[in-house]
Amino acid sequence: MSLISPSPTTKLYFLTFIPNYTKPRNNGPSPSETSNISTPQNLISSYPNPPPASSLTDLVTHYNNCLSSSLTTLAPLKTRSVSFTHTAPWFTPHLRQLKATGRRLEQLYNKTQLTVHQQMYSDHLHHYKNALTTAKTSYYSNLINTGTGNSRVLFSTVSHLLQPPKTLPPDISTTQCTAFLDFFSSKINTIHQQLASSRTPSDDPPWMITSGQPLISSLSDFTPVAEQTVSELIRKAKTTTCQLDPLPTSLVKACIPSISPMITNIINSSLTTGTVPPTLKLAAITPILKKPGADPTDLDHYRPISNLPFISKTLERVVAAQLQSHLDTNNLNEPFQSGFRPKHSTETALVKITNDLHRAADSGLLTILILLDLRAAFDTISHPLLLDRLTGIGITGAALSWFTSYLTGRQQFVQLSNHKSGCSGVSLGVPQGSVLGPLLFTTYLLPLGTLLRHHGVHFHCYADDTQVYISTKPTAAIPPTSLITCLEEIRSWLSRNFLKLNGNKTEALLIGSKSTLTKSQHTPAPLIIIYGFPVPFSSKVKSLGVILDNTLSFSPHIHNITRTAFFHLRNIARLRPSLTQSSTEILVHSFVTSRIDYCNALLTGLPTKLINRLQIIQNSAARIITRTKSSDHITPVLIQLHWLPVHYRIQYKTLLL
């Protein structure tokens, strides 16, 4: 186990804030001093109010200055140079003192060789060992408990404890930040130029127009929100903080009564004027590795995630709620789009798809499943086309002006550690990491569903992951002519809308019963061509985190779960001596149980032999938590933990759906 320790010389930035508390002196504060102690609410309230006729930009500036001034007054930033020895983070001063005492007792025993000194030394060693175990348990358990409910934080913590990962290039500098920014910008511009050069300027056919039925209502003006609504949005928001925020989000949530009036004023001013101030359109880009273990020196392995100010995301939540209400009222949502919609998930999407595939196989048909992959889909969206799409669904007036202002004049920069690049304009795409981005993207893709239905092809989408499938008789041509025509029109429509289909990452799977696949005389061959890339039929594909095979046996998927789950169980077992039972259970639920339960409704009706593989995982996890011997019966342990066995968990999920 590799332990993390600070470098020998580290600069620490102390930020201590306790409402209604001031550290007393030795003699205690005088009554006059006590009366001057200010709460954050008092400090914010004492800041001068903006003039009544202030512009929206002035309101945002006042908000930032007010919170920055309050933070500086309450907790001024201080820098200290501190030297550390290379000790484990859980090695406290008390343990260091016990260790020194043990050395003195050892020296005393070596000098006198008396039995009494040997006993003193032995007793102290036992006490020191127990203190070490207690300190390690307390430290690791605290780390895990603080990350409860956030699997990403827990995974990062455990990985950091076992083996510190390299997630960023080693040579972090301002030049490296600029290189990231230039790479992200040039990548999108290159894709856009390629699509523009190959784009055929043609209008969509009449049957693709989304306004086939009259709108019940239009959205011309956003409705101002009440302060209570804004306060509730702030309470429910995550406590993540962007470097552009003047005050940490945790403190904003602690000071809701004083801050919510200012935020409400800014939001309502933005909604009524139909504008978004430039300060709220500046994004800090954080490069994130697309896959764990990827080469951190290759910039193409990173995905740009936009970090926006907290007040900007609060404003987007208000707009997203009203836009979603408009879509629901006019029944404009794509029925087969499961991404970013209430009561929809990857599991509901896969249940629908696999149900159709099973029905086709039971009817003696072969089904061709194609998983379309879009390259940088969120980043290549054309703003004029997106605004036209919003106009087509009844967004007009001040509401349309707001979206126009939201999309234009955006800027971004890359920041790594203490290094920062310059700002660069953003003229394409919707920001990843924003609240409105996913909803605008699914709105942008609305005509795609009309195109697929026109060709009689089944499909299901989850954000930019589109799965197209069509069933045919084993004696018919594979792939059918209708599918080839549909794929060509999909490619043409995507090109006209500045979306690029990634041919070398698109996958195809031929699905049917064993007898149907055996009878079929067709051999897997690269018969489908997309952007010049042949798409052969694979023996298995990964769809939304689930591995599908030719007969939908899910054996490869269960094998993958088993391999991944036991990897995490081995890591948890290494940490188990330093964890409490509750902390261990948190890790097991985050890393193991979540994988057993993910999309387990698809496993309904599988042979007991396959389900037992998952049951072995659950049994092993229960033994690690409770430290039960492998020879002991597992049923009482599962009852003690209140865990349903795997096959009952599958039935429970199916009943929930």
XYZ file of C-alpha atoms in Angstrom:
657
model
C 0.000 0.000 0.000
C 1.469 3.332 -1.020
C 0.680 6.164 1.360
C 0.366 9.810 0.466
C 2.502 12.320 2.277
C 3.110 16.008 1.649
C 6.247 17.145 -0.100
C 9.130 18.334 2.093
C 8.243 21.988 1.497
C 4.648 22.883 0.786
C 2.701 26.109 0.742
C -0.564 25.733 2.595
C -3.506 28.045 2.098
C -5.575 28.300 5.260
C -9.260 29.197 5.016
C -11.075 28.879 8.322
C -14.648 30.037 8.698
C -16.968 29.397 11.625
C -20.183 31.458 11.742
C -20.818 33.366 14.983
C -17.437 32.397 16.399
C -14.252 34.354 17.078
C -11.213 32.734 18.658
C -10.903 34.204 22.174
C -7.684 35.539 23.601
C -6.179 34.207 26.792
C -8.183 36.675 28.871
C -11.306 36.432 26.684
C -12.805 39.221 24.578
C -14.143 42.316 26.188
C -17.847 43.169 25.931
C -17.075 45.827 23.326
C -15.106 43.327 21.265
C -17.925 40.775 21.525
C -20.436 43.267 20.175
C -18.246 43.799 17.087
C -18.229 40.126 16.145
C -20.098 39.898 12.832
C -21.934 37.021 11.290
C -21.725 36.485 7.521
C -25.334 37.650 7.227
C -24.480 40.946 8.938
C -21.418 41.495 6.777
C -23.310 40.875 3.563
C -26.223 43.005 4.710
C -23.867 45.845 5.615
C -22.450 45.940 2.074
C -23.957 48.934 0.178
C -26.880 48.043 -2.062
C -26.637 48.728 -5.789
C -28.563 51.684 -7.227
C -32.204 50.819 -8.031
C -31.696 51.266 -11.786
C -28.576 49.109 -12.018
C -27.985 47.109 -15.177
C -27.715 43.326 -15.122
C -23.933 43.510 -15.480
C -23.772 45.914 -12.506
C -25.883 43.525 -10.428
C -23.508 40.634 -11.126
C -20.499 42.832 -10.392
C -22.084 43.932 -7.107
C -22.769 40.294 -6.204
C -19.168 39.245 -6.860
C -17.677 42.252 -5.052
C -20.010 41.822 -2.090
C -19.167 38.149 -1.574
C -15.449 38.627 -2.231
C -15.302 41.458 0.296
C -17.189 39.411 2.879
C -14.848 36.457 2.375
C -11.780 38.678 2.713
C -13.151 40.151 5.936
C -14.192 36.827 7.457
C -11.295 34.636 6.368
C -8.364 36.458 4.785
C -6.104 34.235 2.709
C -2.776 33.495 4.354
C 0.254 31.713 2.965
C 2.627 29.713 5.113
C 5.740 27.785 4.148
C 5.712 24.539 6.093
C 8.265 21.733 6.028
C 7.061 18.156 6.351
C 8.826 14.896 6.885
C 7.863 11.941 4.724
C 5.390 10.384 7.117
C 2.011 8.838 6.522
C -0.908 11.316 6.659
C -2.450 9.460 9.601
C 0.766 9.620 11.679
C -0.269 12.149 14.350
C 1.983 14.001 16.838
C 0.633 11.714 19.558
C 1.874 8.667 17.640
C 5.231 10.333 17.127
C 5.479 10.884 20.882
C 4.548 7.245 21.562
C 7.178 6.113 19.082
C 9.852 8.192 20.834
C 8.797 6.805 24.203
C 9.100 3.279 22.826
C 12.661 3.938 21.669
C 13.629 5.191 25.115
C 12.127 2.100 26.767
C 13.930 -0.138 24.267
C 17.244 1.553 25.045
C 16.575 1.228 28.761
C 15.857 -2.509 28.459
C 18.950 -3.084 26.280
C 21.027 -1.317 28.913
C 19.682 -3.002 32.058
C 18.272 -6.324 30.710
C 15.835 -6.256 33.645
C 12.564 -8.173 33.403
C 10.570 -5.192 34.637
C 11.961 -2.996 31.851
C 11.244 -5.724 29.305
C 7.625 -5.855 30.486
C 7.327 -2.059 30.306
C 8.688 -2.096 26.760
C 6.379 -4.952 25.729
C 3.294 -3.262 27.168
C 4.166 -0.019 25.437
C 4.613 -1.776 22.082
C 1.152 -3.287 22.452
C -0.288 0.127 23.294
C 1.549 1.752 20.359
C 0.286 -0.897 17.938
C -3.315 -0.327 19.039
C -2.867 3.438 18.703
C -1.540 2.979 15.144
C -4.536 0.862 14.186
C -6.957 3.361 15.706
C -5.331 6.325 13.945
C -5.311 4.597 10.547
C -8.913 3.468 10.951
C -10.046 6.946 11.941
C -8.189 8.597 9.043
C -9.331 6.237 6.292
C -12.897 6.002 7.587
C -13.171 9.780 7.677
C -11.966 10.002 4.074
C -14.526 7.456 2.937
C -17.415 8.872 4.973
C -16.876 12.350 3.508
C -17.293 10.867 0.020
C -20.505 8.970 0.761
C -22.925 9.236 -2.153
C -20.261 10.276 -4.641
C -18.710 7.244 -6.312
C -16.230 9.386 -8.231
C -14.795 10.830 -5.002
C -14.673 7.390 -3.372
C -12.967 5.820 -6.376
C -10.416 8.643 -6.486
C -9.775 8.305 -2.740
C -9.227 4.545 -2.840
C -7.075 4.757 -5.972
C -5.035 7.496 -4.323
C -4.528 5.383 -1.205
C -3.504 2.266 -3.089
C -1.568 3.817 -5.954
C -1.563 7.545 -6.741
C -2.785 7.868 -10.345
C -1.229 10.156 -12.929
C -4.200 12.039 -14.345
C -2.397 15.071 -15.732
C 0.811 15.592 -17.679
C 3.837 15.880 -15.404
C 4.967 19.219 -16.839
C 2.067 21.419 -15.736
C 2.668 25.036 -16.721
C 0.975 27.988 -18.370
C 2.310 26.709 -21.681
C 0.650 23.351 -21.059
C -2.674 25.075 -20.304
C -2.401 27.041 -23.538
C -1.606 23.816 -25.402
C -4.784 22.217 -24.030
C -6.882 25.228 -25.034
C -5.399 25.370 -28.533
C -5.872 21.614 -28.990
C -9.532 21.649 -27.945
C -10.285 24.670 -30.144
C -8.421 23.378 -33.207
C -10.034 19.939 -32.902
C -13.552 21.393 -33.047
C -12.677 23.890 -35.776
C -11.144 21.120 -37.904
C -14.259 18.948 -37.599
C -16.490 21.923 -38.392
C -14.441 22.878 -41.467
C -14.490 19.293 -42.738
C -18.259 19.139 -42.376
C -18.712 22.563 -43.959
C -16.622 21.585 -46.998
C -18.523 18.322 -47.543
C -21.914 19.779 -46.629
C -24.520 19.838 -49.385
C -26.770 22.882 -48.935
C -30.202 21.286 -49.126
C -33.366 21.718 -47.124
C -34.901 18.947 -45.077
C -37.829 17.209 -46.785
C -41.324 18.299 -45.695
C -41.938 15.124 -43.686
C -38.944 15.935 -41.437
C -40.392 19.211 -40.178
C -40.976 18.745 -36.456
C -44.036 21.009 -36.233
C -46.378 18.385 -37.667
C -49.018 19.220 -35.053
C -49.978 22.718 -33.914
C -48.382 23.954 -30.717
C -50.634 24.290 -27.709
C -48.653 27.281 -26.485
C -45.480 29.177 -27.270
C -42.761 30.365 -24.922
C -42.185 34.043 -25.566
C -41.314 35.203 -22.053
C -39.785 33.499 -19.078
C -41.708 33.721 -15.821
C -39.832 35.492 -12.992
C -39.126 33.239 -10.033
C -39.788 33.799 -6.356
C -37.021 34.068 -3.804
C -38.273 30.883 -2.127
C -37.808 28.954 -5.389
C -34.253 30.223 -5.772
C -33.467 29.348 -2.155
C -34.712 25.814 -2.746
C -32.549 25.476 -5.872
C -29.514 26.623 -3.892
C -30.201 24.130 -1.097
C -30.501 21.224 -3.550
C -27.389 22.186 -5.524
C -24.143 20.292 -5.107
C -21.447 21.956 -3.041
C -18.929 21.948 -5.881
C -17.162 25.271 -6.335
C -15.734 26.822 -9.483
C -12.598 28.965 -9.334
C -14.706 31.771 -10.812
C -16.989 31.853 -7.759
C -16.380 34.715 -5.325
C -17.431 32.534 -2.380
C -17.308 28.750 -1.829
C -20.663 27.118 -2.534
C -20.815 25.646 0.977
C -20.735 29.192 2.423
C -23.310 30.403 -0.095
C -25.663 27.651 1.094
C -24.938 28.597 4.714
C -25.908 32.226 3.998
C -29.023 31.634 1.874
C -31.247 34.210 3.694
C -28.809 37.009 2.893
C -27.599 35.906 -0.547
C -30.809 34.603 -2.158
C -32.336 38.095 -2.633
C -29.312 39.180 -4.690
C -29.311 35.987 -6.760
C -33.076 36.234 -7.310
C -32.693 39.833 -8.473
C -29.986 38.838 -10.972
C -31.971 35.864 -12.313
C -35.197 37.812 -12.781
C -33.350 40.691 -14.400
C -31.764 38.245 -16.856
C -35.109 36.578 -17.631
C -37.014 39.826 -18.215
C -34.317 41.551 -20.297
C -33.469 38.427 -22.304
C -29.741 38.816 -21.758
C -26.937 36.929 -20.039
C -24.018 39.031 -18.744
C -20.510 38.156 -20.020
C -19.360 37.242 -16.502
C -21.773 34.302 -16.460
C -20.627 33.081 -19.896
C -16.996 32.555 -18.926
C -16.080 28.898 -18.355
C -13.029 27.359 -16.709
C -12.087 24.211 -18.630
C -10.851 21.177 -16.727
C -9.303 18.447 -18.927
C -10.506 15.008 -17.808
C -9.060 11.711 -19.030
C -11.672 9.880 -21.110
C -10.620 6.467 -19.829
C -8.651 5.443 -16.714
C -5.169 4.304 -17.587
C -4.986 6.307 -20.819
C -1.700 7.991 -21.707
C -1.807 11.353 -19.853
C 0.690 12.894 -22.269
C -1.626 12.493 -25.279
C -3.985 15.488 -25.409
C -6.458 13.547 -27.557
C -7.220 11.353 -24.516
C -8.779 14.286 -22.639
C -12.345 15.591 -22.579
C -12.968 19.302 -21.863
C -15.393 19.833 -18.967
C -16.738 23.362 -18.457
C -16.846 24.664 -14.897
C -19.271 27.570 -14.664
C -19.962 30.012 -11.809
C -22.530 28.843 -9.297
C -24.919 31.698 -10.048
C -24.714 30.859 -13.772
C -25.774 27.262 -13.126
C -28.597 28.460 -10.864
C -29.854 30.691 -13.682
C -29.644 27.761 -16.113
C -31.680 25.571 -13.764
C -34.490 28.123 -13.765
C -34.475 28.356 -17.573
C -34.175 24.575 -18.021
C -37.245 23.994 -15.823
C -39.365 26.379 -17.901
C -38.052 25.008 -21.210
C -38.767 21.430 -20.091
C -42.271 22.470 -19.031
C -42.840 23.944 -22.506
C -41.661 20.711 -24.150
C -43.916 18.623 -21.916
C -46.960 20.847 -22.491
C -46.630 20.627 -26.270
C -45.595 16.953 -26.261
C -42.363 17.800 -28.104
C -40.077 15.330 -26.342
C -38.692 12.499 -28.424
C -40.397 9.352 -27.035
C -37.282 7.262 -27.639
C -34.796 9.692 -26.082
C -33.899 8.552 -22.563
C -31.056 10.968 -21.886
C -31.507 13.678 -19.236
C -35.225 13.049 -18.761
C -37.116 12.347 -15.532
C -38.112 8.693 -15.053
C -35.743 7.650 -17.851
C -32.313 6.079 -17.581
C -29.844 3.856 -19.384
C -31.687 0.904 -17.868
C -35.090 1.905 -19.234
C -33.493 2.422 -22.669
C -31.797 -0.989 -22.640
C -34.925 -2.753 -21.343
C -36.880 -1.363 -24.298
C -34.174 -2.365 -26.807
C -33.557 -5.878 -25.462
C -37.295 -6.521 -25.214
C -37.638 -5.737 -28.932
C -34.629 -7.913 -29.713
C -36.021 -10.849 -27.709
C -39.406 -10.587 -29.424
C -37.775 -10.589 -32.850
C -35.610 -13.607 -31.948
C -38.668 -15.492 -30.634
C -40.329 -14.858 -34.012
C -37.413 -16.454 -35.848
C -36.026 -13.156 -37.159
C -32.498 -11.821 -37.299
C -31.938 -8.307 -35.985
C -29.163 -5.959 -37.023
C -28.192 -3.614 -34.194
C -25.989 -0.641 -35.086
C -24.466 1.602 -32.431
C -23.800 5.009 -33.966
C -21.006 7.085 -32.492
C -20.823 10.875 -32.900
C -17.509 12.647 -32.628
C -17.440 15.597 -30.193
C -21.211 15.901 -30.605
C -21.785 18.521 -27.883
C -18.941 20.712 -29.151
C -19.825 20.962 -32.863
C -23.439 22.146 -32.597
C -24.161 25.133 -34.833
C -25.624 28.028 -32.855
C -27.722 29.435 -35.764
C -29.222 25.988 -36.405
C -29.924 25.509 -32.701
C -31.722 28.864 -32.549
C -33.745 27.864 -35.636
C -34.647 24.606 -33.885
C -35.810 26.550 -30.804
C -37.878 28.853 -33.007
C -39.466 25.791 -34.617
C -40.716 24.520 -31.270
C -42.309 27.829 -30.278
C -39.512 29.737 -28.523
C -39.967 33.408 -29.446
C -39.655 36.933 -28.084
C -37.603 37.593 -24.987
C -37.094 33.862 -24.423
C -35.438 33.472 -27.825
C -33.385 36.613 -27.157
C -32.196 35.050 -23.908
C -30.998 31.883 -25.684
C -29.313 34.036 -28.357
C -27.485 35.976 -25.658
C -26.647 32.731 -23.815
C -24.985 31.191 -26.889
C -23.125 34.250 -28.207
C -20.023 35.829 -26.730
C -19.010 32.793 -24.658
C -15.391 32.460 -23.580
C -13.311 29.775 -21.924
C -9.857 29.167 -20.481
C -7.935 26.164 -19.151
C -6.628 26.094 -15.597
C -4.410 23.377 -14.113
C -3.255 23.751 -10.542
C -2.083 27.383 -10.230
C -1.452 27.801 -13.962
C -3.947 29.380 -16.330
C -4.210 29.985 -20.048
C -5.611 33.021 -21.796
C -9.266 33.291 -22.801
C -10.594 32.028 -26.102
C -13.961 32.630 -27.752
C -16.492 29.828 -28.205
C -18.678 30.002 -31.316
C -19.773 26.339 -31.522
C -21.361 23.749 -29.278
C -23.035 23.752 -25.900
C -20.797 23.688 -22.817
C -20.261 20.251 -21.278
C -20.805 20.527 -17.565
C -23.595 23.078 -17.904
C -27.204 22.518 -16.878
C -28.792 23.621 -20.155
C -26.310 21.861 -22.450
C -27.904 18.370 -22.399
C -31.456 19.713 -22.869
C -30.393 21.932 -25.781
C -28.569 19.000 -27.367
C -31.585 16.684 -27.250
C -33.699 19.515 -28.697
C -31.159 19.892 -31.496
C -31.549 16.175 -32.349
C -35.367 16.174 -32.512
C -35.581 15.855 -36.346
C -33.393 12.732 -36.251
C -36.237 10.713 -34.708
C -38.582 11.814 -37.500
C -36.041 10.659 -40.086
C -35.662 7.226 -38.519
C -39.404 6.689 -38.165
C -39.892 7.637 -41.830
C -37.703 4.693 -42.880
C -39.456 2.246 -40.546
C -36.298 1.622 -38.536
C -36.414 1.044 -34.771
C -34.144 3.227 -32.665
C -33.447 4.459 -29.174
C -31.242 7.352 -28.053
C -29.460 8.225 -24.875
C -28.075 11.738 -25.446
C -25.661 11.319 -28.381
C -25.646 7.491 -28.219
C -28.040 6.360 -30.953
C -28.911 2.690 -31.397
C -30.573 1.704 -34.676
C -31.962 -1.798 -35.237
C -34.081 -3.557 -37.840
C -35.351 -7.151 -37.999
C -35.414 -9.288 -41.121
C -35.890 -12.898 -42.176
C -32.755 -15.097 -42.212
C -33.168 -15.647 -45.974
C -33.340 -11.928 -46.779
C -30.405 -9.775 -47.779
C -28.278 -8.582 -44.882
C -28.186 -5.688 -44.382
C -31.553 -4.715 -45.917
C -31.620 -2.013 -48.572
C -33.887 0.103 -46.338
C -31.208 0.126 -43.615
C -28.470 1.178 -46.048
C -30.670 4.002 -47.346
C -31.534 5.069 -43.808
C -27.877 5.150 -42.712
C -26.973 7.271 -45.731
C -29.719 9.759 -44.930
C -28.622 9.812 -41.286
C -25.077 10.638 -42.392
C -26.356 13.340 -44.747
C -28.604 14.912 -42.085
C -25.842 14.876 -39.485
C -23.464 16.492 -41.961
C -25.985 19.235 -42.760
C -26.307 19.875 -39.027
C -22.528 19.903 -38.411
C -22.475 16.588 -36.557
C -19.910 13.991 -37.593
C -20.622 10.284 -37.535
C -17.540 8.447 -36.300
C -17.304 5.519 -38.714
C -14.328 3.794 -37.107
C -16.122 3.651 -33.728
C -19.540 2.624 -35.033
C -20.343 -1.022 -34.229
C -22.792 -3.592 -35.611
C -24.188 -6.782 -34.082
C -26.273 -9.558 -35.657
C -28.716 -10.906 -33.051
C -30.988 -13.936 -33.093
C -31.579 -17.323 -31.544
C -28.896 -19.991 -31.861
C -30.924 -21.949 -34.397
C -31.614 -18.847 -36.504
C -27.968 -17.827 -36.500
C -26.963 -21.365 -37.471
C -29.465 -21.545 -40.322
C -28.376 -18.201 -41.680
C -25.915 -18.585 -44.529
C -24.579 -15.074 -44.093
C -21.129 -14.765 -42.607
C -20.083 -11.649 -40.679
C -18.588 -9.306 -43.253
C -17.876 -5.575 -43.497
C -20.979 -4.862 -45.577
C -21.856 -1.513 -44.003
C -19.747 1.478 -45.046
C -19.880 4.734 -43.063
C -17.617 7.618 -44.083
C -15.474 5.129 -45.952
C -15.035 2.925 -42.863
C -16.271 -0.690 -43.102
C -18.391 -1.717 -40.115
C -18.089 -5.502 -39.632
C -20.482 -7.529 -37.512
C -18.987 -8.078 -34.069
C -19.594 -11.001 -31.740
C -20.379 -8.578 -28.892
C -20.755 -4.833 -28.402
C -20.899 -2.567 -25.387
C -24.058 -0.483 -25.215
C -24.532 2.048 -22.403
C -22.248 0.053 -20.121
C -23.790 -3.365 -20.866
C -22.140 -5.971 -23.109
C -24.596 -7.467 -25.622
C -23.761 -10.693 -27.477
C -25.326 -12.422 -30.504
C -27.836 -14.490 -28.510
C -28.381 -12.032 -25.626
C -27.036 -14.592 -23.173
C -25.277 -11.794 -21.230
C -22.488 -14.218 -20.398
C -19.744 -11.765 -21.523
C -21.422 -9.017 -19.503
C -21.509 -11.104 -16.320
C -17.903 -12.145 -16.903
C -16.922 -8.476 -17.129
C -18.834 -7.646 -13.923
C -17.115 -10.521 -12.120
C -13.657 -9.458 -13.225
C -14.182 -5.800 -12.289
C -15.943 -6.524 -8.996
C -13.222 -8.857 -7.719
C -10.590 -6.280 -8.669
C -12.307 -3.768 -6.367
C -12.904 -6.376 -3.675
C -9.185 -7.170 -3.574
C -8.419 -3.476 -3.116
C -11.044 -3.130 -0.385
C -9.643 -6.211 1.349
C -6.219 -4.531 1.419
C -7.733 -1.531 3.176
C -10.061 -3.550 5.439
C -7.681 -3.743 8.450
C -7.731 0.064 8.575
C -11.481 0.549 8.061
C -14.559 0.310 10.196
C -17.383 -1.965 9.126
C -19.585 0.970 8.089
C -16.814 2.501 5.959
C -16.143 -0.843 4.311
C -19.831 -1.215 3.532
C -19.830 2.220 1.868
C -16.975 1.159 -0.401
C -18.634 -2.158 -1.227
C -21.909 -0.489 -2.184
C -20.108 2.098 -4.305
C -17.747 -0.226 -6.175
C -19.332 -3.683 -6.101
C -23.052 -3.638 -5.337
C -23.614 -0.807 -7.800
C -22.126 -2.980 -10.558
C -24.227 -5.999 -9.604
C -27.393 -3.867 -9.615
C -26.642 -1.813 -12.748
C -29.218 -2.698 -15.416
C -29.880 -6.001 -13.644
C -33.463 -5.983 -14.977
C -31.906 -7.212 -18.240
C -30.839 -10.406 -16.457
C -34.413 -11.592 -15.837
C -34.851 -15.216 -16.872
C -31.168 -16.057 -17.193
C -29.963 -19.526 -16.120
C -29.167 -19.969 -12.442
C -25.596 -20.855 -13.380
C -24.943 -17.295 -14.582
C -26.755 -15.623 -11.688
C -24.689 -17.677 -9.228
C -21.544 -15.957 -10.504
C -22.953 -12.661 -9.280
C -24.045 -14.294 -6.025
C -20.442 -15.370 -5.387
C -19.418 -11.706 -5.694
C -22.031 -10.649 -3.173
C -21.013 -13.425 -0.779
C -17.354 -12.399 -0.985
C -18.259 -8.767 -0.323
C -20.334 -9.755 2.723
C -17.450 -11.824 4.125
C -15.015 -8.909 3.725
C -17.362 -6.508 5.517
C -18.159 -8.808 8.432
C -14.792 -10.626 8.443
C -16.589 -13.955 8.164
C -14.623 -17.096 7.418
C -15.137 -18.788 4.072
C -16.216 -21.954 5.901
C -19.119 -20.188 7.653
C -22.602 -20.256 6.142
C -23.357 -17.049 4.227
C -27.149 -16.813 4.663
C -27.022 -15.513 8.281
C -24.453 -12.934 7.162
C -26.691 -11.632 4.369
C -29.606 -11.469 6.815
C -27.442 -9.541 9.268
C -26.546 -7.010 6.542
C -30.186 -6.875 5.302
C -29.044 -7.805 1.773
C -31.353 -9.441 -0.727
C -29.709 -12.268 -2.691
C -28.940 -11.423 -6.324
C -31.879 -13.213 -7.947
C -34.290 -11.406 -5.599
C -32.583 -8.089 -6.386
C -33.307 -8.723 -10.072
C -36.970 -9.437 -9.329
C -37.165 -6.344 -7.132
C -35.771 -4.111 -9.907
C -38.186 -5.568 -12.447
C -41.126 -4.861 -10.143
C -39.913 -1.291 -9.620
C -39.798 -0.710 -13.366
